[in-house]
C-alpha cells in the first residue's frame, strides 16, 4: 500500500502500469477502494458526531456509507467501460479498467482529513479532483489516446451517470438515503450540513 501511495503521489505512470501486471493488483484495488471510501466516510462524519450518534450506529454508518460509495463507483466504471467499447478501437477489459480506477482511489485514503474544521471540505474536494485527473491521465496513457479525448469520455460518462441517478436511479438513491438514516438512527439528511447544531446561527 505504501508503494502504491508513493507511485500515485509521484505521478509515476510507468511504475503504475507495471503494478497493474502484478497478479494481486485487482485484490489490491478492491482493498484500496474499500479503505479509501471508508476514510472518506470518516471525513464526512461530522454530522454524525454533531448529533451524538451511538458508537455502534456510528461505525455501522461508516461501513454502509463506504459500501454505497463503492457501488456508485462500480456503476460509473461500467458506464466508462461501455463508452470505451463504442468509441475506441482498442479497449481495456473490464478487469483492467476497474483495477486502474480502483487503485487510483488511493488519494482518498487521506479522506479522513475531511473531518478537519474549515479546511476539511476543501481538502476532500482537492483529493477527489486529483483522483479524477489521475484516472484520466493513466487511462489515456494505458489506452494510447490523448488526455483530452479521455477527459471527454470520462466527462460524458459522469453526465450519463448523473442523468441516470436523477431518473431511473432515483428510487435507488432514495432507498440508499433511507438506509443511511435507518442505520444511523436519525431522521435528518446525512449529507445536509445545515442540520449541524449552530449552522443556522452561523448563517445569520
CSV table of C-alpha atoms in Angstrom, one decimal:
chain,number,residue,atom,x,y,z
A,1,UNK,CA,0.0,0.0,0.0
A,2,UNK,CA,2.9,2.4,0.8
A,3,UNK,CA,4.4,1.6,-2.6
A,4,UNK,CA,1.2,2.4,-4.3
A,5,UNK,CA,0.9,5.8,-2.5
A,6,UNK,CA,4.4,6.6,-3.4
A,7,UNK,CA,3.7,5.8,-7.1
A,8,UNK,CA,0.4,7.8,-7.0
A,9,UNK,CA,1.7,11.0,-5.5
A,10,UNK,CA,4.9,10.9,-7.5
A,11,UNK,CA,2.7,10.5,-10.6
A,12,UNK,CA,5.0,7.7,-11.9
A,13,UNK,CA,2.7,6.4,-14.7
A,14,UNK,CA,5.2,3.8,-15.9
A,15,UNK,CA,5.6,2.3,-12.4
A,16,UNK,CA,1.8,2.3,-12.1
A,17,UNK,CA,1.3,0.4,-15.4
A,18,UNK,CA,3.9,-2.1,-14.2
A,19,UNK,CA,2.0,-2.5,-11.0
A,20,UNK,CA,-1.1,-3.5,-13.0
A,21,UNK,CA,0.8,-6.6,-14.2
A,22,UNK,CA,1.1,-7.9,-10.7
A,23,UNK,CA,-1.1,-11.0,-10.1
A,24,UNK,CA,-2.7,-9.5,-7.0
A,25,UNK,CA,-3.4,-6.0,-8.5
A,26,UNK,CA,-7.2,-6.5,-8.6
A,27,UNK,CA,-7.3,-7.6,-5.0
A,28,UNK,CA,-5.2,-4.6,-4.0
A,29,UNK,CA,-7.5,-2.3,-6.0
A,30,UNK,CA,-10.5,-3.7,-4.1
A,31,UNK,CA,-8.8,-3.1,-0.7
A,32,UNK,CA,-7.8,0.4,-1.8
A,33,UNK,CA,-11.4,1.3,-2.8
A,34,UNK,CA,-12.9,0.0,0.5
A,35,UNK,CA,-10.4,1.7,2.8
A,36,UNK,CA,-10.3,4.9,0.7
A,37,UNK,CA,-14.1,5.2,0.8
A,38,UNK,CA,-14.2,4.3,4.5
A,39,UNK,CA,-11.6,7.0,5.1
A,40,UNK,CA,-13.7,9.5,3.1
A,41,UNK,CA,-16.8,8.5,5.1
A,42,UNK,CA,-14.9,9.3,8.3
A,43,UNK,CA,-14.0,12.7,6.9
A,44,UNK,CA,-17.7,13.3,6.1
A,45,UNK,CA,-19.0,12.0,9.5
A,46,UNK,CA,-19.0,15.4,11.3
A,47,UNK,CA,-22.8,15.4,11.2
A,48,UNK,CA,-22.9,12.0,13.0
A,49,UNK,CA,-20.6,13.3,15.7
A,50,UNK,CA,-22.6,16.6,16.0
A,51,UNK,CA,-25.8,14.6,16.7
A,52,UNK,CA,-24.1,12.2,19.1
A,53,UNK,CA,-25.0,9.1,17.2
A,54,UNK,CA,-24.3,6.0,19.3
A,55,UNK,CA,-20.9,4.3,18.7
A,56,UNK,CA,-22.4,1.1,17.3
A,57,UNK,CA,-24.6,3.0,14.9
A,58,UNK,CA,-21.7,5.4,14.0
A,59,UNK,CA,-19.4,2.6,12.9
A,60,UNK,CA,-22.2,0.8,11.1
A,61,UNK,CA,-23.0,4.1,9.3
A,62,UNK,CA,-19.4,4.5,8.2
A,63,UNK,CA,-19.4,0.9,6.8
A,64,UNK,CA,-22.7,1.4,5.0
A,65,UNK,CA,-21.6,4.7,3.5
A,66,UNK,CA,-18.4,3.2,2.2
A,67,UNK,CA,-20.3,0.3,0.6
A,68,UNK,CA,-22.8,2.7,-1.0
A,69,UNK,CA,-19.9,4.8,-2.4
A,70,UNK,CA,-18.3,1.6,-3.8
A,71,UNK,CA,-21.5,0.7,-5.6
A,72,UNK,CA,-21.7,4.1,-7.2
A,73,UNK,CA,-18.0,3.9,-8.2
A,74,UNK,CA,-18.7,0.4,-9.7
A,75,UNK,CA,-21.6,1.7,-11.7
A,76,UNK,CA,-19.6,4.6,-13.0
A,77,UNK,CA,-16.8,2.2,-14.2
A,78,UNK,CA,-19.5,0.2,-16.1
A,79,UNK,CA,-20.6,3.3,-17.9
A,80,UNK,CA,-17.0,4.3,-18.8
A,81,UNK,CA,-16.3,0.7,-20.0
A,82,UNK,CA,-19.4,0.7,-22.3
A,83,UNK,CA,-18.4,4.1,-23.7
A,84,UNK,CA,-14.9,2.9,-24.5
A,85,UNK,CA,-16.3,-0.1,-26.2
A,86,UNK,CA,-18.3,2.1,-28.5
A,87,UNK,CA,-15.8,4.9,-29.1
A,88,UNK,CA,-12.3,3.4,-29.1
A,89,UNK,CA,-10.7,0.8,-31.4
A,90,UNK,CA,-8.7,-0.8,-28.7
A,91,UNK,CA,-10.4,-1.1,-25.3
A,92,UNK,CA,-9.4,-2.3,-21.9
A,93,UNK,CA,-11.0,-5.4,-20.4
A,94,UNK,CA,-13.5,-4.6,-17.6
A,95,UNK,CA,-11.0,-6.1,-15.1
A,96,UNK,CA,-8.2,-3.8,-16.3
A,97,UNK,CA,-10.5,-0.7,-16.2
A,98,UNK,CA,-11.9,-1.5,-12.7
A,99,UNK,CA,-8.4,-2.3,-11.4
A,100,UNK,CA,-7.0,1.0,-12.7
A,101,UNK,CA,-9.9,3.1,-11.3
A,102,UNK,CA,-9.7,1.2,-8.0
A,103,UNK,CA,-6.0,1.7,-7.5
A,104,UNK,CA,-6.4,5.4,-8.3
A,105,UNK,CA,-8.8,5.8,-5.4
A,106,UNK,CA,-5.6,5.9,-3.3
A,107,UNK,CA,-5.6,9.7,-2.7
A,108,UNK,CA,-8.9,9.2,-0.9
A,109,UNK,CA,-7.1,7.2,1.8
A,110,UNK,CA,-6.4,10.6,3.2
A,111,UNK,CA,-10.2,11.4,3.1
A,112,UNK,CA,-10.3,11.3,6.9
A,113,UNK,CA,-8.8,14.8,6.8
A,114,UNK,CA,-12.2,16.0,5.7
A,115,UNK,CA,-13.1,15.9,9.4
A,116,UNK,CA,-10.8,18.9,10.0
A,117,UNK,CA,-12.8,22.1,10.8
A,118,UNK,CA,-13.0,24.7,8.0
A,119,UNK,CA,-10.2,23.0,5.9
A,120,UNK,CA,-11.8,19.6,5.7
A,121,UNK,CA,-14.3,20.1,2.8
A,122,UNK,CA,-11.7,21.8,0.5
A,123,UNK,CA,-9.2,19.0,1.3
A,124,UNK,CA,-11.8,16.4,0.2
A,125,UNK,CA,-12.6,18.4,-3.0
A,126,UNK,CA,-8.8,18.6,-3.8
A,127,UNK,CA,-8.3,14.9,-3.2
A,128,UNK,CA,-11.3,14.0,-5.4
A,129,UNK,CA,-10.2,16.3,-8.2
A,130,UNK,CA,-6.7,14.9,-8.0
A,131,UNK,CA,-8.0,11.4,-8.2
A,132,UNK,CA,-10.1,12.3,-11.3
A,133,UNK,CA,-7.1,13.8,-13.0
A,134,UNK,CA,-5.0,10.7,-12.3
A,135,UNK,CA,-7.7,8.5,-13.7
A,136,UNK,CA,-7.9,10.5,-16.9
A,137,UNK,CA,-4.1,10.7,-17.2
A,138,UNK,CA,-3.4,7.0,-16.5
A,139,UNK,CA,-6.2,5.7,-18.8
A,140,UNK,CA,-5.1,8.0,-21.6
A,141,UNK,CA,-1.5,6.5,-21.3
A,142,UNK,CA,-2.8,3.0,-20.9
A,143,UNK,CA,-5.1,3.2,-24.0
A,144,UNK,CA,-2.6,5.3,-26.0
A,145,UNK,CA,-5.0,8.2,-26.6
A,146,UNK,CA,-4.9,11.9,-25.9
A,147,UNK,CA,-5.6,13.2,-22.4
A,148,UNK,CA,-8.3,15.4,-23.7
A,149,UNK,CA,-10.1,12.6,-25.5
A,150,UNK,CA,-10.0,10.5,-22.4
A,151,UNK,CA,-11.3,13.5,-20.4
A,152,UNK,CA,-14.2,13.8,-22.8
A,153,UNK,CA,-15.1,10.1,-22.4
A,154,UNK,CA,-15.0,10.3,-18.6
A,155,UNK,CA,-16.9,13.6,-18.5
A,156,UNK,CA,-19.6,12.1,-20.8
A,157,UNK,CA,-19.7,9.0,-18.5
A,158,UNK,CA,-20.2,11.2,-15.5
A,159,UNK,CA,-23.0,13.1,-17.2
A,160,UNK,CA,-24.8,9.8,-18.1
A,161,UNK,CA,-24.3,8.6,-14.5
A,162,UNK,CA,-25.9,11.8,-13.1
A,163,UNK,CA,-28.7,11.6,-15.6
A,164,UNK,CA,-29.5,8.0,-14.7
A,165,UNK,CA,-29.2,8.8,-11.0
A,166,UNK,CA,-31.8,11.6,-11.4
A,167,UNK,CA,-34.2,9.5,-13.4
A,168,UNK,CA,-34.4,5.7,-13.3
A,169,UNK,CA,-31.9,5.6,-10.4
A,170,UNK,CA,-33.9,8.0,-8.2
A,171,UNK,CA,-35.7,5.2,-6.3
A,172,UNK,CA,-32.4,3.5,-5.6
A,173,UNK,CA,-30.9,6.8,-4.3
A,174,UNK,CA,-34.0,7.3,-2.1
A,175,UNK,CA,-33.5,3.8,-0.8
A,176,UNK,CA,-29.8,4.4,-0.1
A,177,UNK,CA,-30.6,7.6,1.8
A,178,UNK,CA,-33.3,5.9,3.8
A,179,UNK,CA,-30.9,3.0,4.6
A,180,UNK,CA,-28.2,5.5,5.8
A,181,UNK,CA,-30.7,7.3,8.1
A,182,UNK,CA,-32.0,3.9,9.4
A,183,UNK,CA,-28.6,2.6,10.2
A,184,UNK,CA,-27.6,5.9,11.9
A,185,UNK,CA,-30.9,6.0,13.8
A,186,UNK,CA,-31.7,9.6,12.6
A,187,UNK,CA,-34.4,11.3,10.5
A,188,UNK,CA,-32.2,14.1,9.0
A,189,UNK,CA,-30.3,14.1,5.7
A,190,UNK,CA,-26.8,12.9,6.5
A,191,UNK,CA,-25.5,14.9,3.5
A,192,UNK,CA,-27.0,18.2,4.6
A,193,UNK,CA,-24.6,20.3,6.7
A,194,UNK,CA,-27.4,22.8,7.5
A,195,UNK,CA,-28.6,20.3,10.1
A,196,UNK,CA,-25.4,20.8,12.2
A,197,UNK,CA,-26.2,22.4,15.5
A,198,UNK,CA,-25.5,26.1,15.3
A,199,UNK,CA,-25.4,26.1,11.5
A,200,UNK,CA,-28.4,28.4,11.3
A,201,UNK,CA,-26.8,30.9,13.7
A,202,UNK,CA,-23.6,30.8,11.6
A,203,UNK,CA,-25.5,31.7,8.5
A,204,UNK,CA,-27.1,34.7,10.3
